[in-house]
Coordinates of C-alpha atoms and ligand atoms in Angstrom, one line a residue:
X1 CA 70.1 -159.0 -3.2
X2 CA 74.0 -158.8 -3.5
X3 CA 74.7 -162.2 -1.2
X4 CA 76.9 -164.2 -3.4
X5 CA 76.9 -167.2 -1.3
X6 CA 74.2 -167.7 1.5
X7 CA 75.9 -167.8 5.0
X8 CA 75.0 -171.4 5.1
X9 CA 77.1 -172.4 2.6
X10 CA 80.1 -170.2 3.8
X11 CA 79.7 -171.5 7.3
X12 CA 79.8 -175.3 6.0
X13 CA 82.2 -175.5 3.2
X14 CA 85.5 -174.2 3.5
X15 CA 85.9 -174.1 -0.4
X16 CA 83.0 -171.6 -0.6
X17 CA 84.6 -169.6 2.0
X18 CA 87.9 -169.5 -0.1
X19 CA 86.1 -168.7 -3.2
X20 CA 84.0 -165.9 -1.7
X21 CA 87.2 -164.3 -0.3
X22 CA 88.7 -164.5 -3.8
X23 CA 85.8 -163.0 -5.1
X24 CA 85.8 -160.3 -2.7
X25 CA 89.6 -159.6 -3.0
X26 CA 89.0 -159.1 -6.7
X27 CA 86.4 -156.6 -6.3
X28 CA 88.3 -154.6 -3.7
X29 CA 91.1 -154.3 -6.2
X30 CA 88.7 -153.2 -8.8
X31 CA 87.5 -150.5 -6.5
X32 CA 90.8 -149.3 -5.5
X33 CA 91.4 -148.7 -9.4
X34 CA 89.1 -145.6 -9.1
X35 CA 88.9 -142.5 -6.6
X36 CA 88.7 -144.0 -3.0
X37 CA 86.7 -141.8 -0.4
X38 CA 89.0 -141.0 2.7
X39 CA 86.5 -140.4 4.9
X40 CA 82.8 -142.0 5.3
X41 CA 80.1 -142.1 8.0
X42 CA 77.3 -144.3 8.9
X43 CA 74.0 -144.1 10.3
X44 CA 73.2 -147.8 11.2
X45 CA 69.5 -147.3 11.1
X46 CA 67.0 -150.3 11.3
X47 CA 68.1 -152.7 13.9
X48 CA 64.5 -152.9 15.5
X49 CA 62.7 -153.3 12.4
X50 CA 65.2 -156.2 11.5
X51 CA 64.5 -158.0 14.8
X52 CA 60.7 -157.5 14.1
X53 CA 60.9 -158.7 10.5
X54 CA 63.0 -161.6 11.6
X55 CA 60.8 -162.5 14.8
X56 CA 64.1 -162.1 17.2
X57 CA 64.6 -160.4 20.2
X58 CA 65.3 -156.7 19.9
X59 CA 68.8 -157.2 21.7
X60 CA 69.3 -159.8 18.6
X61 CA 68.6 -157.1 16.2
X62 CA 71.2 -154.9 17.7
X63 CA 73.7 -157.6 18.1
X64 CA 73.2 -158.3 14.3
X65 CA 73.7 -154.6 13.7
X66 CA 77.0 -154.6 15.7
X67 CA 78.1 -157.7 13.5
X68 CA 77.6 -155.8 10.3
X69 CA 79.5 -152.9 11.4
X70 CA 82.6 -154.7 12.1
X71 CA 82.2 -156.1 8.3
X72 CA 81.7 -152.8 7.1
X73 CA 84.6 -151.4 8.7
X74 CA 86.7 -154.2 7.4
X75 CA 85.4 -153.4 3.7
X76 CA 86.0 -149.9 4.3
X77 CA 89.7 -150.1 5.7
X78 CA 90.8 -152.7 3.2
X79 CA 89.8 -150.5 0.0
X80 CA 92.0 -147.3 1.6
X81 CA 89.4 -145.5 3.4
X82 CA 91.4 -143.6 6.2
X83 CA 88.4 -142.6 8.6
X84 CA 85.0 -144.0 9.4
X85 CA 82.6 -142.0 11.7
X86 CA 79.6 -144.1 13.4
X87 CA 76.4 -142.5 15.1
X88 CA 76.7 -145.1 17.6
X89 CA 74.3 -143.4 20.2
X90 CA 72.4 -140.3 19.6
X91 CA 71.6 -137.8 22.6
X92 CA 67.7 -138.8 21.5
X93 CA 68.6 -142.2 22.0
X94 CA 68.6 -141.3 25.9
X95 CA 64.6 -141.0 25.3
X96 CA 64.4 -145.0 24.9
X97 CA 63.3 -147.4 27.5
X98 CA 66.0 -148.1 30.3
X99 CA 66.2 -151.6 29.3
X100 CA 67.0 -150.5 25.6
X101 CA 69.6 -147.9 26.8
X102 CA 71.2 -150.6 29.1
X103 CA 71.4 -153.0 26.2
X104 CA 72.9 -150.7 23.6
X105 CA 75.5 -149.4 25.9
X106 CA 76.5 -152.9 26.9
X107 CA 76.9 -153.8 23.2
X108 CA 78.7 -150.8 22.6
X109 CA 81.2 -151.2 25.1
X110 CA 81.7 -155.3 24.2
X111 CA 82.1 -154.5 20.5
X112 CA 84.5 -151.7 21.3
X113 CA 86.6 -153.7 23.5
X114 CA 86.5 -156.3 20.9
X115 CA 87.8 -154.2 18.1
X116 CA 90.4 -152.3 20.0
X117 CA 92.0 -155.6 21.2
X118 CA 95.4 -155.8 19.4
X119 CA 94.6 -159.2 18.1
X120 CA 91.7 -158.1 16.3
X121 CA 91.1 -154.7 14.2
X122 CA 93.2 -152.6 16.2
X123 CA 96.5 -154.2 14.9
X124 CA 95.4 -155.7 11.6
X125 CA 94.3 -152.4 10.3
X126 CA 96.1 -149.7 12.5
X127 CA 93.0 -147.8 13.7
X128 CA 92.9 -145.5 16.2
X129 CA 89.3 -145.4 17.9
X130 CA 88.3 -141.9 19.2
X131 CA 85.0 -141.6 21.4
X132 CA 83.9 -138.6 20.3
X133 CA 80.6 -136.4 21.6
X134 CA 79.2 -135.2 24.9
X135 CA 81.1 -137.5 27.2
X136 CA 79.6 -136.0 30.5
X137 CA 76.6 -137.7 29.3
X138 CA 78.3 -141.1 29.5
X139 CA 77.2 -143.2 32.4
X140 CA 80.1 -143.6 35.0
X141 CA 80.0 -147.2 34.8
X142 CA 81.3 -147.4 31.0
X143 CA 83.7 -144.3 31.1
X144 CA 86.8 -146.8 32.3
X145 CA 86.3 -149.3 29.6
X146 CA 85.5 -146.5 27.1
X147 CA 89.2 -144.7 28.1
X148 CA 90.9 -148.2 28.1
X149 CA 89.6 -148.8 23.8
X150 CA 91.0 -145.1 23.2
X151 CA 94.4 -146.0 25.2
X152 CA 94.7 -149.3 23.5
X153 CA 94.6 -147.9 20.4
X154 CA 96.1 -144.3 20.4
X155 CA 99.5 -145.1 18.9
X156 CA 97.7 -146.3 15.7
X157 CA 98.1 -143.6 13.0
X158 CA 97.0 -145.0 9.7
X159 CA 93.3 -145.3 10.1
X160 CA 90.5 -143.7 12.5
X161 CA 87.2 -145.0 13.9
X162 CA 85.3 -141.9 15.2
X163 CA 82.5 -143.4 17.7
X164 CA 80.0 -140.7 18.2
X165 CA 78.6 -141.4 21.3
X166 CA 76.4 -139.7 22.8
X167 CA 76.3 -137.1 19.9
X168 CA 73.9 -134.8 17.7
X169 CA 75.3 -131.9 15.8
X170 CA 73.8 -129.3 17.4
X171 CA 75.2 -130.4 20.6
X172 CA 78.6 -130.3 19.1
X173 CA 78.3 -126.9 17.3
X174 CA 77.0 -125.7 20.8
X175 CA 80.1 -126.9 22.7
X176 CA 82.3 -125.4 19.9
X177 CA 80.8 -122.0 20.2
X178 CA 81.1 -122.3 24.1
X179 CA 84.7 -123.3 23.6
X180 CA 85.4 -120.2 21.2
X181 CA 83.6 -118.3 24.0
X182 CA 85.9 -119.3 26.8
X183 CA 89.2 -118.5 24.8
X184 CA 87.8 -115.3 24.1
X185 CA 87.1 -115.0 28.0
X186 CA 90.6 -116.1 28.9
X187 CA 91.8 -113.1 26.1
X188 CA 93.5 -115.9 23.9
X189 CA 91.0 -114.8 21.3
X190 CA 89.8 -111.6 20.2
X191 CA 86.0 -111.3 19.1
X192 CA 87.0 -109.8 15.9
X193 CA 89.0 -113.0 15.1
X194 CA 86.1 -115.4 15.5
X195 CA 85.4 -117.0 12.0
X196 CA 84.7 -120.2 10.5
X197 CA 87.6 -121.7 11.1
X198 CA 88.0 -121.2 14.8
X199 CA 84.3 -122.9 15.3
X200 CA 85.6 -125.7 12.9
X201 CA 88.5 -126.4 14.9
X202 CA 86.6 -127.3 18.0
X203 CA 83.8 -129.6 16.4
X204 CA 84.7 -133.3 16.3
X205 CA 87.1 -135.0 14.1
X206 CA 88.7 -132.2 13.0
X207 CA 91.6 -134.2 12.5
X208 CA 89.8 -136.6 9.8
X209 CA 90.0 -136.0 6.1
X210 CA 86.8 -134.2 4.9
X211 CA 83.6 -136.3 4.7
X212 CA 83.4 -137.7 1.4
X213 CA 80.3 -139.9 2.0
X214 CA 77.5 -140.4 4.6
X215 CA 75.1 -143.4 4.3
X216 CA 72.0 -144.1 6.1
X217 CA 70.2 -147.2 6.0
X218 CA 66.8 -148.3 6.4
X219 CA 64.8 -146.1 4.1
X220 CA 64.7 -143.0 6.1
X221 CA 65.8 -139.9 4.2
X222 CA 67.1 -137.5 7.0
X223 CA 70.2 -136.7 8.8
X224 CA 68.7 -136.8 12.2
X225 CA 71.1 -134.1 13.6
X226 CA 74.5 -135.8 12.0
X227 CA 77.4 -134.4 11.0
X228 CA 75.4 -131.4 9.6
X229 CA 78.7 -129.1 10.1
X230 CA 81.1 -131.5 8.6
X231 CA 78.6 -132.0 5.4
X232 CA 78.4 -128.5 5.0
X233 CA 82.2 -128.0 4.8
X234 CA 82.9 -130.4 1.9
X235 CA 80.9 -129.3 -0.8
X236 CA 81.5 -132.3 -2.8
X237 CA 80.1 -134.9 0.1
X238 CA 77.7 -137.4 -1.0
X239 CA 74.6 -138.5 1.2
X240 CA 73.5 -142.0 0.2
X241 CA 70.1 -143.3 1.6
X242 CA 69.5 -147.0 0.9
X243 CA 66.6 -148.9 2.0
X244 CA 68.6 -152.0 3.3
X245 CA 68.2 -152.6 7.2
X246 CA 71.6 -151.9 8.5
X247 CA 72.0 -155.7 9.7
X248 CA 71.5 -156.7 6.1
X249 CA 74.3 -154.0 5.0
X250 CA 77.2 -155.8 4.0
X251 CA 80.2 -156.2 1.6
X252 CA 78.2 -156.1 -1.7
X253 CA 76.1 -152.9 -0.5
X254 CA 79.0 -151.3 0.6
X255 CA 81.0 -151.9 -2.9
X256 CA 78.1 -151.0 -4.9
X257 CA 78.0 -147.4 -3.0
X258 CA 81.9 -147.3 -3.7
X259 CA 81.6 -147.8 -7.2
X260 CA 78.7 -145.4 -7.8
X261 CA 80.5 -142.9 -5.7
X262 CA 83.5 -143.3 -8.0
X263 CA 81.5 -142.8 -11.3
X264 CA 79.7 -139.6 -9.7
X265 CA 83.0 -138.3 -8.8
X266 CA 83.7 -138.4 -12.8
X267 CA 80.6 -136.8 -13.7
X268 CA 79.3 -134.4 -10.9
X269 CA 81.9 -133.3 -8.8
X270 CA 81.4 -129.8 -7.2
X271 CA 78.0 -130.3 -5.6
X272 CA 76.5 -132.1 -2.7
X273 CA 74.9 -135.2 -4.1
X274 CA 72.2 -137.3 -2.9
X275 CA 72.2 -141.3 -4.1
X276 CA 69.3 -143.6 -3.3
X277 CA 69.8 -147.3 -3.5
X278 CA 67.2 -150.2 -3.3
X279 CA 67.7 -153.7 -1.6
Ligands
LIG1 C1 80.9 -150.9 18.0 C2 79.7 -150.4 17.9 C3 79.9 -149.0 17.7 C4 78.5 -151.2 17.9 C5 77.4 -150.4 17.4 C6 76.1 -151.0 17.6 C7 75.2 -150.6 16.6 C8 74.7 -151.1 15.5 C9 74.5 -149.4 17.1 C10 73.3 -148.5 16.6 C11 72.1 -148.5 17.3 C12 71.1 -147.8 16.7 C13 70.5 -146.8 17.8 C14 70.6 -148.2 15.8 C15 69.4 -147.6 15.3 O1 68.5 -148.7 14.6 P1 67.2 -148.5 15.4 O2 67.4 -149.2 16.9 O3 66.9 -147.2 15.5 O4 66.3 -149.5 14.7 P2 64.9 -148.9 13.6 O5 65.3 -147.7 12.7 O6 64.4 -150.1 13.2 O7 63.8 -148.5 15.0

């Protein structure tokens, strides 16, 4: 569903690519006429199942997932989303086999270097890439490349990509509390002054707009310890669970969610809302 022209046609015939581009531009212009979310979070689930269903290597499933991410980021930034936060690597992912961890980390590094390259996303969309999470857990051999990604994009101010790696919300909230405790120890803050705002100021992506939509693909209807603080902070956040496996999640799936969200804003503002979509 939702594939206007199969990849075969868009790869083979330039005219089909051109028409596809025109249709996409028109849909984007339609979406822009309604309210547009300012901040979207993605739990990109289903890469391994995609590999299994399509009879390909696990690594190719993750590759397809990374390609889908590049497409989806383009959609978000084109409609005017200011910040995208992705669950790139959960602390729990360190429990996978060493071979899979290496595959994931290498892919993450390569894709982030690609995105931060000035000739690609960084310049086109003016995106600043922030690596957020428990940086102490990042293996040494990846640190310099990830620092480079942040350095290359630090002067971009229009849009943000927060890459949560390695991350869980409980870990994020725990470090935030430790941060507040250290400020109390150094007498910068009195115990009586500790409040929600002080903790909020230390959790990740505090500079991004409030979280509007969290999307989880592949049919699992749980949050898996992702952005629980941020979801509670915005009473109108929408959580979307879709059955589509992440590598199949592309332009049309994203546009459908954005249009539905626009409609929900009109009828349902004022409470956290859960939406589900099928393939
Ligand atoms: C640039 C950049 C940040 C690239 C990201 C690449 C990417 C898509 C990472 C997500 C990895 C991941 C653990 C996906 C979950 O699917 P799964 O492996 O748990 O699959 P399953 O749900 O079918 O088991």
